[in-house]
Short mmCIF file of C-alpha atoms in Angstrom, two decimals:
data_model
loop_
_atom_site.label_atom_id
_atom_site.label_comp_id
_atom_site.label_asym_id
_atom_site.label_seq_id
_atom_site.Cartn_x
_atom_site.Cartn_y
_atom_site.Cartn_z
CA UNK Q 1 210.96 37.18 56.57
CA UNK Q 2 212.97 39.64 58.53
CA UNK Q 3 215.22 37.43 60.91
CA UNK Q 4 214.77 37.04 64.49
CA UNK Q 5 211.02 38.43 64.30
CA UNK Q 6 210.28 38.69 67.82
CA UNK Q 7 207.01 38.84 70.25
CA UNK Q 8 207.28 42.68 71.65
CA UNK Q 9 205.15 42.58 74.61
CA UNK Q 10 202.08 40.26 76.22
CA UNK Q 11 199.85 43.60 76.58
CA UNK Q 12 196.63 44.69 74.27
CA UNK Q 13 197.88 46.02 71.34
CA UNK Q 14 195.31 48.53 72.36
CA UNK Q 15 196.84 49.65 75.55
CA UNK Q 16 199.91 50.99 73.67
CA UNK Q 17 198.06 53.22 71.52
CA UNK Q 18 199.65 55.96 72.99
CA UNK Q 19 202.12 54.87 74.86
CA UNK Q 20 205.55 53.54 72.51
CA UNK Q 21 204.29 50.86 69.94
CA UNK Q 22 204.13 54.07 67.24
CA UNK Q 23 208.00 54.32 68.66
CA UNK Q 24 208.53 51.03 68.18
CA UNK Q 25 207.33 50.97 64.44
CA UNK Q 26 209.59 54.64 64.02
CA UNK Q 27 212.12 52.55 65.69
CA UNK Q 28 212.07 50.25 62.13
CA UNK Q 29 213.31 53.22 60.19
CA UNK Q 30 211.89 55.48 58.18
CA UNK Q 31 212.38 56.88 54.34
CA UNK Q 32 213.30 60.23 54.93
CA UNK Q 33 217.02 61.40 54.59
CA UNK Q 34 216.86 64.19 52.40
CA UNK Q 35 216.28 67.70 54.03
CA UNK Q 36 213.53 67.92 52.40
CA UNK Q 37 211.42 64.95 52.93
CA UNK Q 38 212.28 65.03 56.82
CA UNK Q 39 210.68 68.73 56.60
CA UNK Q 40 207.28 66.93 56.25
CA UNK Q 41 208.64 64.65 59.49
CA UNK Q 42 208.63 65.96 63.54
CA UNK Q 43 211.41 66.81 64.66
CA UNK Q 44 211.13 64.39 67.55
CA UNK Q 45 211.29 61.52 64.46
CA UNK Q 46 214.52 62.73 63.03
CA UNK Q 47 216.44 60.37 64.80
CA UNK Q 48 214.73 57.24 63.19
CA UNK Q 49 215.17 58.51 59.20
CA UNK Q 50 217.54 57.44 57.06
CA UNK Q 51 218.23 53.71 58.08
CA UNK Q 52 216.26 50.42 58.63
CA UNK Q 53 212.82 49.73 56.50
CA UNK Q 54 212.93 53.38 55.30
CA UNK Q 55 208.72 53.34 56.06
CA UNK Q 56 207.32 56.35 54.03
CA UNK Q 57 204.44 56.75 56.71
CA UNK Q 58 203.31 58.58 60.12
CA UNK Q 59 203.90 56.37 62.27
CA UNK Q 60 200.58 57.47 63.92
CA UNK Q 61 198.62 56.68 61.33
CA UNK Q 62 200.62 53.37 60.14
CA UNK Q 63 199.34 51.98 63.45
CA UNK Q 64 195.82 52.19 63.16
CA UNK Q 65 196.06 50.61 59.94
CA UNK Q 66 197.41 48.09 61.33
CA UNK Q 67 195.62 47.44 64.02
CA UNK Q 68 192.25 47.64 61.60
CA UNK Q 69 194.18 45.37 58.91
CA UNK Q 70 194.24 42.56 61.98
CA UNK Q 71 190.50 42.27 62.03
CA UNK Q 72 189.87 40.97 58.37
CA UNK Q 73 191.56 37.67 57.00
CA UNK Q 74 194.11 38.75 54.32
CA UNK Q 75 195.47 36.27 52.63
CA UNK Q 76 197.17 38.15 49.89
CA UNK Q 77 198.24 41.56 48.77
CA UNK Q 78 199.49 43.98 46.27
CA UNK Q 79 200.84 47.08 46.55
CA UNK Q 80 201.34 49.62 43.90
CA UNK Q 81 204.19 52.08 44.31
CA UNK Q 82 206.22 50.31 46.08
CA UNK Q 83 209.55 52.44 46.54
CA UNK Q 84 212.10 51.68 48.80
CA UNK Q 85 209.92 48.73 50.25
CA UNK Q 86 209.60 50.34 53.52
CA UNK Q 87 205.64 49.80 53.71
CA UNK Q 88 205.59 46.66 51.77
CA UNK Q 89 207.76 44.72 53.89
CA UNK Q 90 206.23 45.84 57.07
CA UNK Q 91 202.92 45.08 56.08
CA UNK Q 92 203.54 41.72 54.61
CA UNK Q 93 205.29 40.52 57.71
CA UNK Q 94 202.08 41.36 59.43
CA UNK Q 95 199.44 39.69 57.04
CA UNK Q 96 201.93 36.80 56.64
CA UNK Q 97 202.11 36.36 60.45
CA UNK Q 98 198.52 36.76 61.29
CA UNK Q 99 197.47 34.29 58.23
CA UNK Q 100 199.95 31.64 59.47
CA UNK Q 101 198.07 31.11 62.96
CA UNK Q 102 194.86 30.14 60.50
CA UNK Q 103 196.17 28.93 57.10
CA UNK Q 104 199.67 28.19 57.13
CA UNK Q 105 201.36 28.72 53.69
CA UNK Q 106 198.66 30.31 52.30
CA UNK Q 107 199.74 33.95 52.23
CA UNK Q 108 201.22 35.54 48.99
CA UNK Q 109 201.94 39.47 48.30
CA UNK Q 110 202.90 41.05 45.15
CA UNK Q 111 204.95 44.46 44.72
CA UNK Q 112 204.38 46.49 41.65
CA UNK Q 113 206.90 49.33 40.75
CA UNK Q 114 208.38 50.25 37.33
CA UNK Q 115 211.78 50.68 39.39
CA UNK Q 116 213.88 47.94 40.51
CA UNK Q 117 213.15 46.91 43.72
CA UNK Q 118 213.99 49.13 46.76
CA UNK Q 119 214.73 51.88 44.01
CA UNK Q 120 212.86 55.54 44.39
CA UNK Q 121 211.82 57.24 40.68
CA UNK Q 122 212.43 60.56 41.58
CA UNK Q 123 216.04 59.78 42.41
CA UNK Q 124 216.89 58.03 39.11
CA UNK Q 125 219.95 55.49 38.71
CA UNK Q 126 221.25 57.08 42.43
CA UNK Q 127 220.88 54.42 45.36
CA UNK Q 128 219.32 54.81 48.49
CA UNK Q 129 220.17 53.79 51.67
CA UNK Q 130 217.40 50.76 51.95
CA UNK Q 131 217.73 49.31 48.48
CA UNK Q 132 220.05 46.72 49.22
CA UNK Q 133 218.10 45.50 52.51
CA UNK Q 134 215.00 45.25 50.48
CA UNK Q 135 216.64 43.25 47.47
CA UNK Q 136 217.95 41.00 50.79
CA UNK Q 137 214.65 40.60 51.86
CA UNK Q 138 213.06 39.68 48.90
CA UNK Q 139 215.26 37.25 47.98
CA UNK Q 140 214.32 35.53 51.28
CA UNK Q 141 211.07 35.94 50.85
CA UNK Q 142 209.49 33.08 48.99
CA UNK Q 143 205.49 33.78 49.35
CA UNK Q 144 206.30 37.42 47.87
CA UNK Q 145 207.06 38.54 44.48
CA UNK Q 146 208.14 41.74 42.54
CA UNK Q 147 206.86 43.22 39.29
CA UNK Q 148 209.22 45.90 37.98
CA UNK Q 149 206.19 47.36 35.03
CA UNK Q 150 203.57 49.80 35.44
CA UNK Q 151 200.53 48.76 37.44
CA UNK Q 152 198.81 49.55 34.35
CA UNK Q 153 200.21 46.92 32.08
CA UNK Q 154 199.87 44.07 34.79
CA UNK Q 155 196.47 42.90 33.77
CA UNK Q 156 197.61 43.09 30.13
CA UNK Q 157 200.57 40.73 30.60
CA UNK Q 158 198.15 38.41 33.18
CA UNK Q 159 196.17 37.81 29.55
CA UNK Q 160 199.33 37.43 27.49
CA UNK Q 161 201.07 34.59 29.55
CA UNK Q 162 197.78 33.02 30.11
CA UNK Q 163 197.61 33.31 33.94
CA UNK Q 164 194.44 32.45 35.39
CA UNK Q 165 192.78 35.88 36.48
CA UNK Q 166 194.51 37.27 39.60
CA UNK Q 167 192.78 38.18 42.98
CA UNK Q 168 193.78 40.10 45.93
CA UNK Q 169 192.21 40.29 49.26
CA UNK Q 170 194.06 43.41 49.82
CA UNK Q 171 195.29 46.14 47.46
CA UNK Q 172 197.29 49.40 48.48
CA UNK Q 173 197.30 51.93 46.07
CA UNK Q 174 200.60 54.28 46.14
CA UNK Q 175 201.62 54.63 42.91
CA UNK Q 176 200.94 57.51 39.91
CA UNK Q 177 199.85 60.35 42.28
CA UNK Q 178 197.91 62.37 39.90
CA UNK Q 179 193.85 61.89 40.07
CA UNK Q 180 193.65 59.76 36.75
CA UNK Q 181 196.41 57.41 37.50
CA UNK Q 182 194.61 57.04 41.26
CA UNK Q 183 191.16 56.25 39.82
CA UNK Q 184 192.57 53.55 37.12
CA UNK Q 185 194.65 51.66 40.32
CA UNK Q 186 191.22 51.79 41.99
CA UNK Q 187 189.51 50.47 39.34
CA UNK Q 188 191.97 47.89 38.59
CA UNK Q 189 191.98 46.89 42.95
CA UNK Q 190 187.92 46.61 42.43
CA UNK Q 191 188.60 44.30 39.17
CA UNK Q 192 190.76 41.95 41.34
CA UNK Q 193 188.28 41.97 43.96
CA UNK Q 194 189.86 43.66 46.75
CA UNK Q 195 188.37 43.73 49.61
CA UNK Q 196 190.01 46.14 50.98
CA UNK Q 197 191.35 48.97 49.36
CA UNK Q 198 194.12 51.61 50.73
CA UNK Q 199 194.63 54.66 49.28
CA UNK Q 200 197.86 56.71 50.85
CA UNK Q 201 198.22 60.83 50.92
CA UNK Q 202 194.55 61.47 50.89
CA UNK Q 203 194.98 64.44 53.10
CA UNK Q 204 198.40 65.31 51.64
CA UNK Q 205 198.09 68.92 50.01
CA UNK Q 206 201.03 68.05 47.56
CA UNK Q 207 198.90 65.25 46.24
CA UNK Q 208 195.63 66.85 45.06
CA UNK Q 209 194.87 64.37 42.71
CA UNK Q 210 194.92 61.53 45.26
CA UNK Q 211 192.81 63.89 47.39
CA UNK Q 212 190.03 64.38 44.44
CA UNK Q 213 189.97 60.31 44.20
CA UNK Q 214 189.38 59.84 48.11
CA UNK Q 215 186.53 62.00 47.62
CA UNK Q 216 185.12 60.36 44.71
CA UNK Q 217 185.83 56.96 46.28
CA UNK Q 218 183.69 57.69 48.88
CA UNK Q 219 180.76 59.26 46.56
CA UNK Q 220 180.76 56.23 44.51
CA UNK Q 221 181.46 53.24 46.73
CA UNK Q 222 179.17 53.68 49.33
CA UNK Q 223 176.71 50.87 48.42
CA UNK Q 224 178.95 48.22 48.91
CA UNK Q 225 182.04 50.05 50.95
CA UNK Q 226 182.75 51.64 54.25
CA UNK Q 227 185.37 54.06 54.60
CA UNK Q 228 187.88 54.89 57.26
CA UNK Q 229 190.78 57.33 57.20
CA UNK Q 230 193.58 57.66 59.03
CA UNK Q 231 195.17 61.47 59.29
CA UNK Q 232 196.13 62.50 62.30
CA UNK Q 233 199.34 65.24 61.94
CA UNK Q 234 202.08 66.20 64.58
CA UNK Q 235 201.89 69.83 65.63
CA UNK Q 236 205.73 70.41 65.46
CA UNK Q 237 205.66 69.80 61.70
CA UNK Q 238 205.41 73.26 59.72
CA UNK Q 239 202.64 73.91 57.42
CA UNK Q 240 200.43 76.28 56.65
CA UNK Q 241 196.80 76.78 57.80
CA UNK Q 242 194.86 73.94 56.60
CA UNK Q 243 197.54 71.66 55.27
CA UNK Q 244 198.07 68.47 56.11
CA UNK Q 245 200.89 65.78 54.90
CA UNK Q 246 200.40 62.36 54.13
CA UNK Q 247 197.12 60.11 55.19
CA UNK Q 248 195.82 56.87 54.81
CA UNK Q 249 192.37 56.12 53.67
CA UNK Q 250 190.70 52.65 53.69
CA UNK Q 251 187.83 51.20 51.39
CA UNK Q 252 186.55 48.03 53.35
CA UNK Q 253 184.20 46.05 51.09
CA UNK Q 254 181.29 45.44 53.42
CA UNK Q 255 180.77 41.44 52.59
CA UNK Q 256 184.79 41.49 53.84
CA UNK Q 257 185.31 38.31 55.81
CA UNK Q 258 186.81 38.81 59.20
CA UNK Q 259 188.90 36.22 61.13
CA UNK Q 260 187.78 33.13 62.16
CA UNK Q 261 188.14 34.05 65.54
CA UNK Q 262 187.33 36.59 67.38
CA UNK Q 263 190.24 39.37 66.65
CA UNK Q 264 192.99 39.58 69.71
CA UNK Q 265 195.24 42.80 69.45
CA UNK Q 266 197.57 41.00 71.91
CA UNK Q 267 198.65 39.13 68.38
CA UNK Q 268 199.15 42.44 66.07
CA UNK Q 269 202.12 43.59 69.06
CA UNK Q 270 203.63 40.18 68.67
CA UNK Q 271 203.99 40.22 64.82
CA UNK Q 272 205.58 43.61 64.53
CA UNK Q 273 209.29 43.11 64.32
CA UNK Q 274 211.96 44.41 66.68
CA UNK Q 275 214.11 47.04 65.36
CA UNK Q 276 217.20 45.22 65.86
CA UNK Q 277 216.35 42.56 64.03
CA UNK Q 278 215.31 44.32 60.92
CA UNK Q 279 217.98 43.30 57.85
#
């Protein structure tokens, strides 16, 4: 767990919406430290790239997901494409925390990346400046584990050890961005009986592949899914008419069991880590 995890405030998480908590989660660090990738980032979150978590996400529409992610009773996750580990460890020190207060012990979360852990494909054998933070975590991490392989050949290797078939309350899909490799991770999340599903850059006009399978989600799905995205932009980002970066959409299985009890937002605020305690 990240050390020294911290309540942040006795308010409704709901009160903060937009007031600082998004601050507080930029305030974790985010992934971009290449010209490039802060390009896609506002100006006015410059200041939090390059250190910390190294989150990959808007911050504005990270929080919504986590507020609706607090509702339903997760007790265990995978996430394909897991990169730097950014999004992975922030969202497993929620669902960890909130699953505690009902079933202590009970969480578990799997990473799935054909890099080594906290390593980025597009940058090769070079480092990064969260990979050694997320090994750190990991190794203190007990309920989660790490599959260095292609999503595609985890089922496969499930059958060759013998493992009992695998389920996952939650799945986030992040890894091959082009619409076939989308579509199989979404077929595989329905196999393990997700109930709920998270696609990321749905809106993002780099990713038109991801875009296509959002669409066709949401065509398909409907009988036994609801669907919620998460895309809002920030104006001082540069882009052309029309485009949009990044997004989060959200198949929730509608037999999904929510909490026991009735959902407080006071408890999302006090799971989200300080920044100064992050490793």
């Amino acid at each position: 767990a990240i050390a020294g995890r911290e309540q942040l405030a006795s308010e409704d998480l709901r009160a903060w919406l937009d007031r600082d908590l998004e601050a507080k989660i930029a305030a974790l660090g985010l992934f971009p430290y290449e010209a490039w990738s802060r390009a896609h980032f506002p100006r006015e979150l410059h200041h939090c790239c390059g250190f910390g978590l190294g989150i990959w996400q808007y911050p504005n529409q990270l929080l919504p997901l986590a507020l609706l992610l607090h509702e339903y009773r997760i007790e265990s996750y995978l996430e394909i494409g897991v990169a730097a580990g950014g999004t992975f460890t922030f969202i497993c020190e929620l669902l960890a925390a909130w699953s505690d207060r009902e079933n202590p012990g009970a969480f578990r979360a799997l990473g799935c990346d054909p890099a080594p852990p906290g390593c980025v494909a597009y940058l090769g054998s070079r480092e990064n400046p969260y990979q050694q933070r997320f090994k750190e975590w990991l190794a203190g991490a007990p309920a989660v584990s790490y599959a260095q392989e292609f999503s595609e050949f985890l089922e496969r290797r499930w059958a060759r050890e013998g493992l009992a078939a695998q389920t996952f309350d939650c799945v986030f899909v992040d890894g091959d961005h082009s619409y076939e490799g989308c579509m199989a991770d979404l077929a595989m999340a329905l196999r393990l009986g997700a109930g709920v599903i998270i696609l990321h850059d749905v809106v993002n006009a780099e990713c038109p592949g991801v875009c296509e399978a959002w669409a066709e989600a949401q065509r398909t799905l409907g009988a036994d899914f609801d669907f919620v995205e998460f895309s809002a932009q920030y104006d001082d980002v540069k882009r052309g008419e029309g485009v949009r970066f990044l997004g989060i959409g959200v198949c929730l299985r509608k037999s999904m069991q929510k909490r026991s009890s009735s959902p407080r937002t006071k408890d999302a605020a006090d799971a989200v880590p300080r920044a100064e305690n992050c490793p």
